[in-house]
Coordinates of C-alpha atoms in Angstrom, one line a residue:
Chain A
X10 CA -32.0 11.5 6.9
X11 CA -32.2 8.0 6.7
X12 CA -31.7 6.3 3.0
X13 CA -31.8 2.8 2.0
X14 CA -29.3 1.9 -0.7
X15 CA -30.2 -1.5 -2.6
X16 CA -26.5 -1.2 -4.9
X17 CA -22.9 0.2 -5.1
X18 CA -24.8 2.7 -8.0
X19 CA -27.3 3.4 -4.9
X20 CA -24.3 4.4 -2.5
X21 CA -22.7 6.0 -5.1
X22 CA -25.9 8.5 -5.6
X23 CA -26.4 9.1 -1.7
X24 CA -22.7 10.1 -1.7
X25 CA -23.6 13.1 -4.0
X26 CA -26.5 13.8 -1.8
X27 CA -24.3 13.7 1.1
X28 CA -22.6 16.1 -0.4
X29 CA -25.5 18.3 -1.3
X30 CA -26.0 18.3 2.1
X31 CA -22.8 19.9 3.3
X32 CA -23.7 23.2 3.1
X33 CA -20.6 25.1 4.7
X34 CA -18.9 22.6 6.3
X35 CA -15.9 21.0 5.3
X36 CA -15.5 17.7 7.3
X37 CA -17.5 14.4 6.7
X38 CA -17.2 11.5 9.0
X39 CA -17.9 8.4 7.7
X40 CA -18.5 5.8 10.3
X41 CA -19.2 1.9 9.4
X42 CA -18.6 -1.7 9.2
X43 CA -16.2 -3.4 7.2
X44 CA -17.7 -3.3 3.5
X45 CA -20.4 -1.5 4.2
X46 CA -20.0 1.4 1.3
X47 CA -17.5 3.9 3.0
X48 CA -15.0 3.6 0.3
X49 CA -17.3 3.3 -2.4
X50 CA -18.9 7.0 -0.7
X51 CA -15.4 8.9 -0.9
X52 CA -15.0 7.3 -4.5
X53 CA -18.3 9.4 -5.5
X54 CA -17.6 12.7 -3.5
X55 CA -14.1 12.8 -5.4
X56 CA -15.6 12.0 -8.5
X57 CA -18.2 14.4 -8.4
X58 CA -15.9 17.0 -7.4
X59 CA -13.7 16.5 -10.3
X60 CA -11.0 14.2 -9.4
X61 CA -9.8 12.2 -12.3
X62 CA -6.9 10.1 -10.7
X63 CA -8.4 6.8 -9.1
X64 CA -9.5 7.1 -5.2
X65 CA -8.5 3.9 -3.4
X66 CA -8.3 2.9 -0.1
X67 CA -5.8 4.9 2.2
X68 CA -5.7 2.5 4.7
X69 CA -2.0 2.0 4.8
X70 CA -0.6 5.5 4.5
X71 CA -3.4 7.0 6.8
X72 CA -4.6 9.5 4.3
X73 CA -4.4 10.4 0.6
X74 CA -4.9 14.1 -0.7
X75 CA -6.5 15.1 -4.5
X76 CA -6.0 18.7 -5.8
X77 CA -9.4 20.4 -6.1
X78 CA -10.4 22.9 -8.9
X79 CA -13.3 23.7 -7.4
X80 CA -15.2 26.8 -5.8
X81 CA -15.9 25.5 -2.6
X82 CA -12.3 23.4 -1.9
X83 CA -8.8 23.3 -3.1
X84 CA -8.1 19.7 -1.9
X85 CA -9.9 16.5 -1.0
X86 CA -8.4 15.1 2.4
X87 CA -9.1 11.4 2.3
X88 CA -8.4 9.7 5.3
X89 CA -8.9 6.4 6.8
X90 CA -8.2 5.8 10.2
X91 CA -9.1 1.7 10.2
X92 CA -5.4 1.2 11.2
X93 CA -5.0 3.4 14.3
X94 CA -4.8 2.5 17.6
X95 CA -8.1 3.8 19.6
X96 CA -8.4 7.0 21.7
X97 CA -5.8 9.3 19.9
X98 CA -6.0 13.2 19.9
X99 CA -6.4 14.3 16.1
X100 CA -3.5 16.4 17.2
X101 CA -1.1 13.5 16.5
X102 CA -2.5 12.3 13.1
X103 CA -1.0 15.5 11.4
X104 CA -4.9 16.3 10.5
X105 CA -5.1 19.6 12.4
X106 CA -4.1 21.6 9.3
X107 CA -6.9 20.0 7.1
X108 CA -9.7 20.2 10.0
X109 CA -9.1 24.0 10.4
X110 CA -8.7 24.8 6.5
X111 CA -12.1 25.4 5.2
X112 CA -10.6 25.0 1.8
X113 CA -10.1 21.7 2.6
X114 CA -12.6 19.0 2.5
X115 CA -11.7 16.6 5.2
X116 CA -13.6 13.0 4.5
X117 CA -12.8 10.5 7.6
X118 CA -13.5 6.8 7.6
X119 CA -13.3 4.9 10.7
X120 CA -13.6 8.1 13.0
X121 CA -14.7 6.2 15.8
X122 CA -11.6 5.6 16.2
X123 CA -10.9 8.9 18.0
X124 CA -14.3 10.1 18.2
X125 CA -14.7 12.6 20.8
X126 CA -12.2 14.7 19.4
X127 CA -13.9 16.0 15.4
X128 CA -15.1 19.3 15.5
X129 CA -19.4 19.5 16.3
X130 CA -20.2 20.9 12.9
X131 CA -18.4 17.6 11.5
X132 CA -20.9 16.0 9.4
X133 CA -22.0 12.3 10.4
X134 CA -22.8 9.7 8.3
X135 CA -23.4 6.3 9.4
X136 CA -23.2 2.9 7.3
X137 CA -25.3 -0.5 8.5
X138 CA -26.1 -3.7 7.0
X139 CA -29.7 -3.9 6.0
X140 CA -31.6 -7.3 6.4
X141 CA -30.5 -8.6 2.9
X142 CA -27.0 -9.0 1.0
X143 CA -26.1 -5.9 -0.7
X144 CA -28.5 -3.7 1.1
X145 CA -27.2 -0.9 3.2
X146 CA -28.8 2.1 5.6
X147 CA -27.3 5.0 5.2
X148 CA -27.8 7.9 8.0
X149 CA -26.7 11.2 7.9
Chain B
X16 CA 32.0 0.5 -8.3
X17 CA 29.6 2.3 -7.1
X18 CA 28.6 2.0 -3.0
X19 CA 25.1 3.3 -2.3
X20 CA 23.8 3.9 0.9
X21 CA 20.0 3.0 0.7
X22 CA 17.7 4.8 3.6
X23 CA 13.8 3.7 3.8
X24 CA 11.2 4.8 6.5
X25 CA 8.2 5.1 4.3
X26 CA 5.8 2.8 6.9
X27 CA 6.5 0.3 9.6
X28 CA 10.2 -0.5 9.0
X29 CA 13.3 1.8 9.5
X30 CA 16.0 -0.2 7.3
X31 CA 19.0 1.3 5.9
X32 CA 21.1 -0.9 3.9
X33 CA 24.6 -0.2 1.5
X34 CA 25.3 -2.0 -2.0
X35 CA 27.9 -2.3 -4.2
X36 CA 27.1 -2.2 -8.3
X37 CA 28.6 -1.9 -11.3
X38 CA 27.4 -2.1 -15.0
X39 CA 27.1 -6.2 -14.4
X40 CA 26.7 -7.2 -10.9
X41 CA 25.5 -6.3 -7.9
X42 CA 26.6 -7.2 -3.9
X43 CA 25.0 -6.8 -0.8
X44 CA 26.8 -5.0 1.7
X45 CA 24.7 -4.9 4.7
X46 CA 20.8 -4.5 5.1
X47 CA 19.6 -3.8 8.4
X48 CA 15.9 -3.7 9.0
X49 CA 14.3 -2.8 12.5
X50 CA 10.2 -3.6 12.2
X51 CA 7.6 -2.0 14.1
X52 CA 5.1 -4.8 14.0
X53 CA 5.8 -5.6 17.2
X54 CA 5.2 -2.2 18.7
X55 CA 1.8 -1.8 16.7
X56 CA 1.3 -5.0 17.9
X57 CA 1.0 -3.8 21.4
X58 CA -1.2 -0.6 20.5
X59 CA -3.5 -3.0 18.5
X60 CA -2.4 -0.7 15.6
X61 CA -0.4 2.7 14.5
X62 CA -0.2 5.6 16.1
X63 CA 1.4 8.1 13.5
X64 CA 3.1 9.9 16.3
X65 CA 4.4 6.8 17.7
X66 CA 5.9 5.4 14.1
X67 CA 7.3 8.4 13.3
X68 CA 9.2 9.0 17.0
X69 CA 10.5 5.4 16.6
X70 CA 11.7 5.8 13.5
X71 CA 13.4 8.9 14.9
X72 CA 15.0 7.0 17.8
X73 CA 16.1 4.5 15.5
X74 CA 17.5 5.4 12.5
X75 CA 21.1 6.8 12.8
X76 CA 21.6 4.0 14.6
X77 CA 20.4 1.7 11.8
X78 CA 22.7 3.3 9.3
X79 CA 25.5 3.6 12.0
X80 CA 25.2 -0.4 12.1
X81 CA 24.6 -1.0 8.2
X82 CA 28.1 1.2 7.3
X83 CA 29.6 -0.9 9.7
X84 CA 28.3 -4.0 8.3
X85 CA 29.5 -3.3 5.1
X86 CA 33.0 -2.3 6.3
X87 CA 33.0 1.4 5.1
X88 CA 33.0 4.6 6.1
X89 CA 30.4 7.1 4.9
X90 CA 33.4 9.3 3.1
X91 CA 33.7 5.8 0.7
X92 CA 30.2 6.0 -0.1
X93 CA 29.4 6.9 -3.8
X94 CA 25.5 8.6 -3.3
X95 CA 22.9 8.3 -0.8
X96 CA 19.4 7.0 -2.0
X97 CA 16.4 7.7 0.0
X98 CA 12.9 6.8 -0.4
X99 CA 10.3 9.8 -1.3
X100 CA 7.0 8.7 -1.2
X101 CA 4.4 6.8 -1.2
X102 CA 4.1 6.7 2.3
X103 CA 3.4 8.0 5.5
X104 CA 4.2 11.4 5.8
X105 CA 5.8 11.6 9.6
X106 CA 7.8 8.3 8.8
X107 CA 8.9 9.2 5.6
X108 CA 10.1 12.5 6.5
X109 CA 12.5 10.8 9.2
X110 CA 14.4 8.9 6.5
X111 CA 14.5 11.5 3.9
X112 CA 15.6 14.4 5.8
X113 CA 18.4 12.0 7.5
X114 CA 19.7 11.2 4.1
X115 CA 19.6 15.0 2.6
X116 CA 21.8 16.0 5.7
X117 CA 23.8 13.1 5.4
X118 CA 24.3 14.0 1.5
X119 CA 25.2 17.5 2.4
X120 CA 27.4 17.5 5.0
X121 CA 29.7 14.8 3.0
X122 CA 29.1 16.0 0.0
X123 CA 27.4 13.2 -1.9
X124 CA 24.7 13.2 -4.5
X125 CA 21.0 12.4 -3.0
X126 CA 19.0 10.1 -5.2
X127 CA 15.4 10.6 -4.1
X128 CA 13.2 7.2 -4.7
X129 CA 10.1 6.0 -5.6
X130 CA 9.2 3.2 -3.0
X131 CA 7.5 1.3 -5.3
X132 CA 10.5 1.5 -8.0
X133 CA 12.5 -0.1 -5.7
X134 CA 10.5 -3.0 -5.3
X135 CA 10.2 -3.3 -8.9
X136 CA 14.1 -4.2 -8.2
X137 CA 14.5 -6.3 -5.3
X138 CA 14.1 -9.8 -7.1
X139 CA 17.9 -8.9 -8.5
X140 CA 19.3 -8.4 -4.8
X141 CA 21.4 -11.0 -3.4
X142 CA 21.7 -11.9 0.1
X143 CA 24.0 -10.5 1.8
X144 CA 27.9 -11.0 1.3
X145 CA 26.7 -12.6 -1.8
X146 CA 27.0 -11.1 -5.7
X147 CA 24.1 -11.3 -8.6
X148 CA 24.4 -10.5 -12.0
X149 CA 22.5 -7.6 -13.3
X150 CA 21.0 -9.9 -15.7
X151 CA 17.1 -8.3 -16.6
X152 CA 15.1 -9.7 -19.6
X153 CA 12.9 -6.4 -20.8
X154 CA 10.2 -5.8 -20.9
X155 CA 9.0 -7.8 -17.6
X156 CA 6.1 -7.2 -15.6
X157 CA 6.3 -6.4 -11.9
X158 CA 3.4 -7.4 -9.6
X159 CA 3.8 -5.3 -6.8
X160 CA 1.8 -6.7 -3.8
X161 CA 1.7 -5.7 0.1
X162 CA -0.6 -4.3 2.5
X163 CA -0.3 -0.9 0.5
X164 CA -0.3 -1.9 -3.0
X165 CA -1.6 -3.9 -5.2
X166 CA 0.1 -2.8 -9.1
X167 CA 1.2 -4.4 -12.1
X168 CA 3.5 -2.4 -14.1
X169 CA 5.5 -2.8 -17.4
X170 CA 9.1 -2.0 -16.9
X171 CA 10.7 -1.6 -20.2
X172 CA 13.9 -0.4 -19.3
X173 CA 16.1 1.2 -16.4
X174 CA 13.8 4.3 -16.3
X175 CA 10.5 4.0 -18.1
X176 CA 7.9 2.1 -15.9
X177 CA 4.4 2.5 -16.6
X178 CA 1.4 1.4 -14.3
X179 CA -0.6 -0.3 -16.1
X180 CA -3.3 -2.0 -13.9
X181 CA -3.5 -1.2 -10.1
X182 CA -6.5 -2.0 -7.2
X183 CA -9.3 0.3 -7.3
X184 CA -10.4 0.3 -3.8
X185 CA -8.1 -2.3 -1.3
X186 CA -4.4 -3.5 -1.5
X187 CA -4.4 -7.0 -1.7
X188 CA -2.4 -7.5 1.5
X189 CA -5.3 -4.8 2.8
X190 CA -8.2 -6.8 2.2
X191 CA -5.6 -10.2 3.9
X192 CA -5.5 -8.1 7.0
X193 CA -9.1 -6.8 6.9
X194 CA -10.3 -11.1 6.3
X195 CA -8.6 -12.0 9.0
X196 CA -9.9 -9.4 11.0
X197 CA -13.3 -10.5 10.2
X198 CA -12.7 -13.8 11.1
X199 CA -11.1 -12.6 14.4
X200 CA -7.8 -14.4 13.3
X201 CA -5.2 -11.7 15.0
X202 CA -2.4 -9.5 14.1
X203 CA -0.6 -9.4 11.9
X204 CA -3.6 -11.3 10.0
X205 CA -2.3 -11.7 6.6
X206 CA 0.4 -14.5 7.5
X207 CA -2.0 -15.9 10.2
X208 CA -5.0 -16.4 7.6
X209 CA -2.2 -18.2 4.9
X210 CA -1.1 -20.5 7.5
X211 CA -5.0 -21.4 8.4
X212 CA -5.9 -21.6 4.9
X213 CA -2.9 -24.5 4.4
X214 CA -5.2 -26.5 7.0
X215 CA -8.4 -25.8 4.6
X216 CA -9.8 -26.7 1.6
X217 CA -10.1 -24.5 -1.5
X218 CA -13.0 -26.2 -2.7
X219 CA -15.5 -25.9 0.2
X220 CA -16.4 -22.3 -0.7
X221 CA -17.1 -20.4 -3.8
X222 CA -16.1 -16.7 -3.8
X223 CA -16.5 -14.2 -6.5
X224 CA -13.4 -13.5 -9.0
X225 CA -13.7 -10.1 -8.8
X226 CA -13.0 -8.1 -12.0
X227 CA -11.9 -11.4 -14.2
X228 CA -14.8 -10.0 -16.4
X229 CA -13.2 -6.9 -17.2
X230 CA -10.7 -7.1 -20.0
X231 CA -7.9 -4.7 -18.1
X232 CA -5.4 -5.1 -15.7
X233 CA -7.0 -3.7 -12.4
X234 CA -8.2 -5.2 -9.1
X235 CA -10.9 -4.9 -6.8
X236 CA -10.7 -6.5 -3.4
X237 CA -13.1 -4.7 -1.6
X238 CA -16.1 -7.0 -3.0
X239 CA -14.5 -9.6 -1.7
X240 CA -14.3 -8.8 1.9
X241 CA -17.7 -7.9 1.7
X242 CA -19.0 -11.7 0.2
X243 CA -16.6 -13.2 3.3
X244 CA -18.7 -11.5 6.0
X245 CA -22.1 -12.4 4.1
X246 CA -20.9 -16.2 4.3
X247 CA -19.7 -15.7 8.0
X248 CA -22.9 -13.7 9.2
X249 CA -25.1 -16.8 7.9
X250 CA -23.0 -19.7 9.8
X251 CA -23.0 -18.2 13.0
X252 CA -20.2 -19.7 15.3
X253 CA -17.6 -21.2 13.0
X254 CA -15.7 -24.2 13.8
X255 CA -11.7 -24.2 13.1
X256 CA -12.2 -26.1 10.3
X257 CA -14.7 -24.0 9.3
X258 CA -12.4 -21.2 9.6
X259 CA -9.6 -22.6 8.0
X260 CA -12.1 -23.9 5.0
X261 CA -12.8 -20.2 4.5
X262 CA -9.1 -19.0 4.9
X263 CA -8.6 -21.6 1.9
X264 CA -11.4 -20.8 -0.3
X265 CA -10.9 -16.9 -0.2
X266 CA -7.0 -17.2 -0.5
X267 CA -7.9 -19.0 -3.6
X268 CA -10.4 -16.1 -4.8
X269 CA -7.8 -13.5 -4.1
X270 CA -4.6 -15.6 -6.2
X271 CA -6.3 -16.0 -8.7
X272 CA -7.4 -13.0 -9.8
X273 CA -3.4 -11.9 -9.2
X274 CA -2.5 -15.0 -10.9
X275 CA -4.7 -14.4 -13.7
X276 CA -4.4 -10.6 -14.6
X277 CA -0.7 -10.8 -14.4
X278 CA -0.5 -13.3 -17.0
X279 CA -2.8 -11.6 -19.0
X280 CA -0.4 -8.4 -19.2
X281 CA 2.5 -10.4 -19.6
X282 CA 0.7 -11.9 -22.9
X283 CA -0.4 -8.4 -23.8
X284 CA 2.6 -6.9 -23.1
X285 CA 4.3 -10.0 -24.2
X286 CA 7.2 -9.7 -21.3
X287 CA 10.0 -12.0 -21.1
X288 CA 9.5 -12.7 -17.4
X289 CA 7.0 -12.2 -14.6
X290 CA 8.2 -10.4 -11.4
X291 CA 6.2 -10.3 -7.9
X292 CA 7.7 -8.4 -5.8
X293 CA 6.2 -6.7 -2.1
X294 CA 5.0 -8.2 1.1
X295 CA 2.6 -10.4 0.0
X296 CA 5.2 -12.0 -2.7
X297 CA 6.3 -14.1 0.6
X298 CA 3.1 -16.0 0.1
X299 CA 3.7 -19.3 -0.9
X300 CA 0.4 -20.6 -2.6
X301 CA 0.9 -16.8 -4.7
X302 CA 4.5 -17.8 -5.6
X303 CA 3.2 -21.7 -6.5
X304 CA 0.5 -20.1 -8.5
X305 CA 2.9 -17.9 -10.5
X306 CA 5.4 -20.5 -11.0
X307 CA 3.1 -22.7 -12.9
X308 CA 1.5 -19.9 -15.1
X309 CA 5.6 -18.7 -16.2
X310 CA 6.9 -22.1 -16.9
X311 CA 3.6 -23.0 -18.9
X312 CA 4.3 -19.7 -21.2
X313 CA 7.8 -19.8 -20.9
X314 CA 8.5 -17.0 -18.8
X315 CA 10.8 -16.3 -16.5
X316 CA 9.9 -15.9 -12.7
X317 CA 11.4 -13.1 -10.9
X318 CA 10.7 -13.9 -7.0
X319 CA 13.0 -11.7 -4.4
X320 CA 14.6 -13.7 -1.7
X321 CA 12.3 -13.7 1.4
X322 CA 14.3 -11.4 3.3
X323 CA 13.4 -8.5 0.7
X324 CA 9.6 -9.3 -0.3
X325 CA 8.5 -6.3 2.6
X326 CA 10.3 -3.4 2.9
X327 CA 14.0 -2.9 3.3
X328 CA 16.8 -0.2 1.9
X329 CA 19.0 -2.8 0.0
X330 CA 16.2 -2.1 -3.2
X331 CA 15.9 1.5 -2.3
X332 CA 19.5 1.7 -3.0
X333 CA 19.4 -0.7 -6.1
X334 CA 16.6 1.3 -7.5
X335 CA 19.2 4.4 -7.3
X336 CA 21.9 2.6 -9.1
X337 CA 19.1 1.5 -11.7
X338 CA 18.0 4.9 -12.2
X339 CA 20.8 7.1 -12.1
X340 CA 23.7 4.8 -13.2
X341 CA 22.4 3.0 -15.7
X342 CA 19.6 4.7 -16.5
X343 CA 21.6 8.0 -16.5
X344 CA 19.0 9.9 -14.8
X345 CA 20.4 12.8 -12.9
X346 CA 20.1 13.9 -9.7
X347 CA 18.7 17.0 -8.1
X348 CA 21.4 19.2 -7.1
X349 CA 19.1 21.5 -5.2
X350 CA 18.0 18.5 -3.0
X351 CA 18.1 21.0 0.2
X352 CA 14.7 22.4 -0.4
X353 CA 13.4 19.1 -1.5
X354 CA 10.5 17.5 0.5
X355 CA 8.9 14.2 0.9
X356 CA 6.1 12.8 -1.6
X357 CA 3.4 11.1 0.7
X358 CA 1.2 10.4 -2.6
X359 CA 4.1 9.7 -5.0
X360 CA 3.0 8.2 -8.4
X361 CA 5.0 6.1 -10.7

């Protein structure tokens, strides 16, 4: 699916209807320039799932965790891999838990980073700058 | 007098450090701090597994050398205080679960720390050999700014600290690193882009002031980064002093809005002095900045010495004699079960 989002409130709705999407997977990768919405999408998914604390960017401590009371998942595994040298096995991130757990929703910016290596029913969105400031194509 | 050992590992440094405290004053023992810059450097960034191996390799030799710097042997040493959390989970574990064994097998109390509590507390530490005063004007407000956090937080007394503005989406140092990036500056690309924006002027480009609107004490830098690599995308090759112009002009955007929101709580809060404190406190047009603001309202500034702006073990060991001496906090006697915080509050 390919949308067009014109606003941060635009992103903000395509990340619920990322999430819509899901189905019974667990893992979303998030892959995309600098500023192009990635932060903004977590921010939505962890709102709409009922997180209350604010969700900023885990950039420096590799990955941030939010208690879930939800159906579906018992923890949102935020994780941002901007920081990490290319080509690693997820083995060495300490993610291996979270990306078997099903309980566990696993959302990965920057997963080029060691793409190659996230499970194939990972979900993939993509981020790109659109022809004008502040617009964004998002693909997933 | 007290003598606390201090034991950090929550990111890129390994530091270990001991003190000596009592109800007035407070010496510097030793403060040993071994950075891993230089190794990330060479990856072109962290590998988790990396940090926390080299942390590993490093650290009882880190506080091998800072209890012999300070002369003592670990029997004289009154508690051992370690930092919790924030921070990376592999690295943090490294130094917390040297300091619980070290605590248990001689028998010392284990003060478990809040990173970000002990930067609240490294303006007051001396260098070393040398002795302050534990003189503190309450309430201040902290600014605590590095690549990890950007928070402002009302510290009333030796316990109760209350966030009370904090980034919502990048660290200030964070969106430093991720400016320079843009601009292909180089690593580490906070200190690279303040020594380009000194060649540049802060006038040649206008960047937002993000959340200046808003009347509370949060930040958002992400907007910023985004309005830099609008402005880069439309000049196409940039000159150097194109480059440094922006480094200049976006520096600007950035201290103010620090400047700005920080003296804004302290009038709220009406604090007796201003404190910035973290990494990015070693800025020198931030520490300019602040200067004027506190002497216009009469404030004092609270600026740690260089050597403890980033991270080190001398505050992690301060903020345990804050806490637990003077604040009369006590400490958990079941510490052998107790486990790192990676996510750790204030």
């Amino acid at each position: 699916m390919n949308r067009i989002s014109y606003s941060i409130h635009d992103t903000r709705r395509i990340a619920r209807e990322i999430l819509r999407q899901l189905g019974r997977r667990h893992i979303i990768l998030l892959s995309g320039e600098l500023g192009t919405g990635k932060t903004i999408t977590v921010q939505a998914i962890a709102e709409e799932l009922g997180v209350t604390e604010d969700v900023n960017s885990p950039t420096y401590v590799l990955m941030k965790i939010y208690p879930l009371q939800n159906a579906d998942f018992d923890r949102l595994v935020h994780v941002d891999l901007y920081r990490i040298e290319y080509n690693q096995d997820t083995d060495e991130l300490g993610l291996t838990d979270y990306l078997n757990d099903e309980k566990s929703l696993v959302v990965v910016e920057w997963p080029e980073r060691i793409l190659g290596n996230w499970p194939s029913d990972a979900l993939l969105v993509q981020f790109y700058y659109g022809d004008k400031e502040n617009i964004r194509t998002i693909d997933f | 007098m007290t003598y606390i050992l201090g034991i950090e590992t929550s990111c890129d440094e390994t530091a270990a450090a001991v003190i000596k405290a009592n109800k007035s004053e407070v010496s510097v023992l030793s403060h040993v701090v071994n950075s891993q810059i230089k190794i990330h450097e060479q990856f072109g960034g962290v590998v988790p597994e990396v940090a926390a191996r080299q942390h590993l390799v490093n650290i009882l030799p880190i506080v091998n050398q800072a209890i012999k710097q300070a002369k003592l042997t670990l029997n004289k040493i009154s508690a051992i205080a370690a930092t919790q959390g924030p921070g990376l989970a592999g690295s943090l574990m490294v130094g917390f679960e040297t300091a619980k064994t070290l605590a248990w097998l001689n028998n010392k109390p284990l003060y478990e720390i809040n990173h970000l509590t002990g930067h609240l507390w490294s303006w007051l530490l001396p260098e070393v050999g040398k002795t302050s005063t534990l003189n503190i004007p309450w309430p201040f407000i902290a600014l605590i700014v590095s690549g990890g956090h950007t928070e402002l937080v009302l510290v009333k007394d030796f316990v109760n600290h209350e966030i009370i503005g904090k980034t919502l989406d990048d660290a200030a140092g964070e969106a430093f690193d991720k400016a320079a990036k843009i601009m292909n500056l180089g690593y580490p690309g906070g200190p690279i882009l303040s020594k380009r924006a000194a060649l540049g002027k802060e006038q040649a480009w206008d960047f937002p002031r993000p959340m200046l609107q808003q009347q509370d004490f949060n930040f958002s830098f992400s907007g910023l980064k985004t309005s830099l690599l609008y402005k880069i995308n439309k000049l196409g090759k940039l000159s150097d002093q194109q480059i440094n112009d922006l480094c200049a002009s976006w520096q600007a955007a950035v201290i103010e809005v620090l400047v700005e929101k920080t003296v804004r709580a302290a009038k709220f809060y009406q604090a007796k002095a201003v404190a910035v404190v973290g990494g990015v406190s070693a800025n020198q047009n931030l520490r300019q900045a602040m200067t004027e603001k506190c002497v216009n309202n009469n404030w004092l500034l609270l600026l740690p010495h260089m050597t403890y702006a980033g991270d080190n073990a001398a505050m992690i060991a301060l903020a345990g004699f804050m806490s637990h001496h003077l604040g009369r906090q006590s400490s958990n006697k079941n510490f052998l079960t107790s486990a790192i915080k990676p996510s750790l509050n204030i």
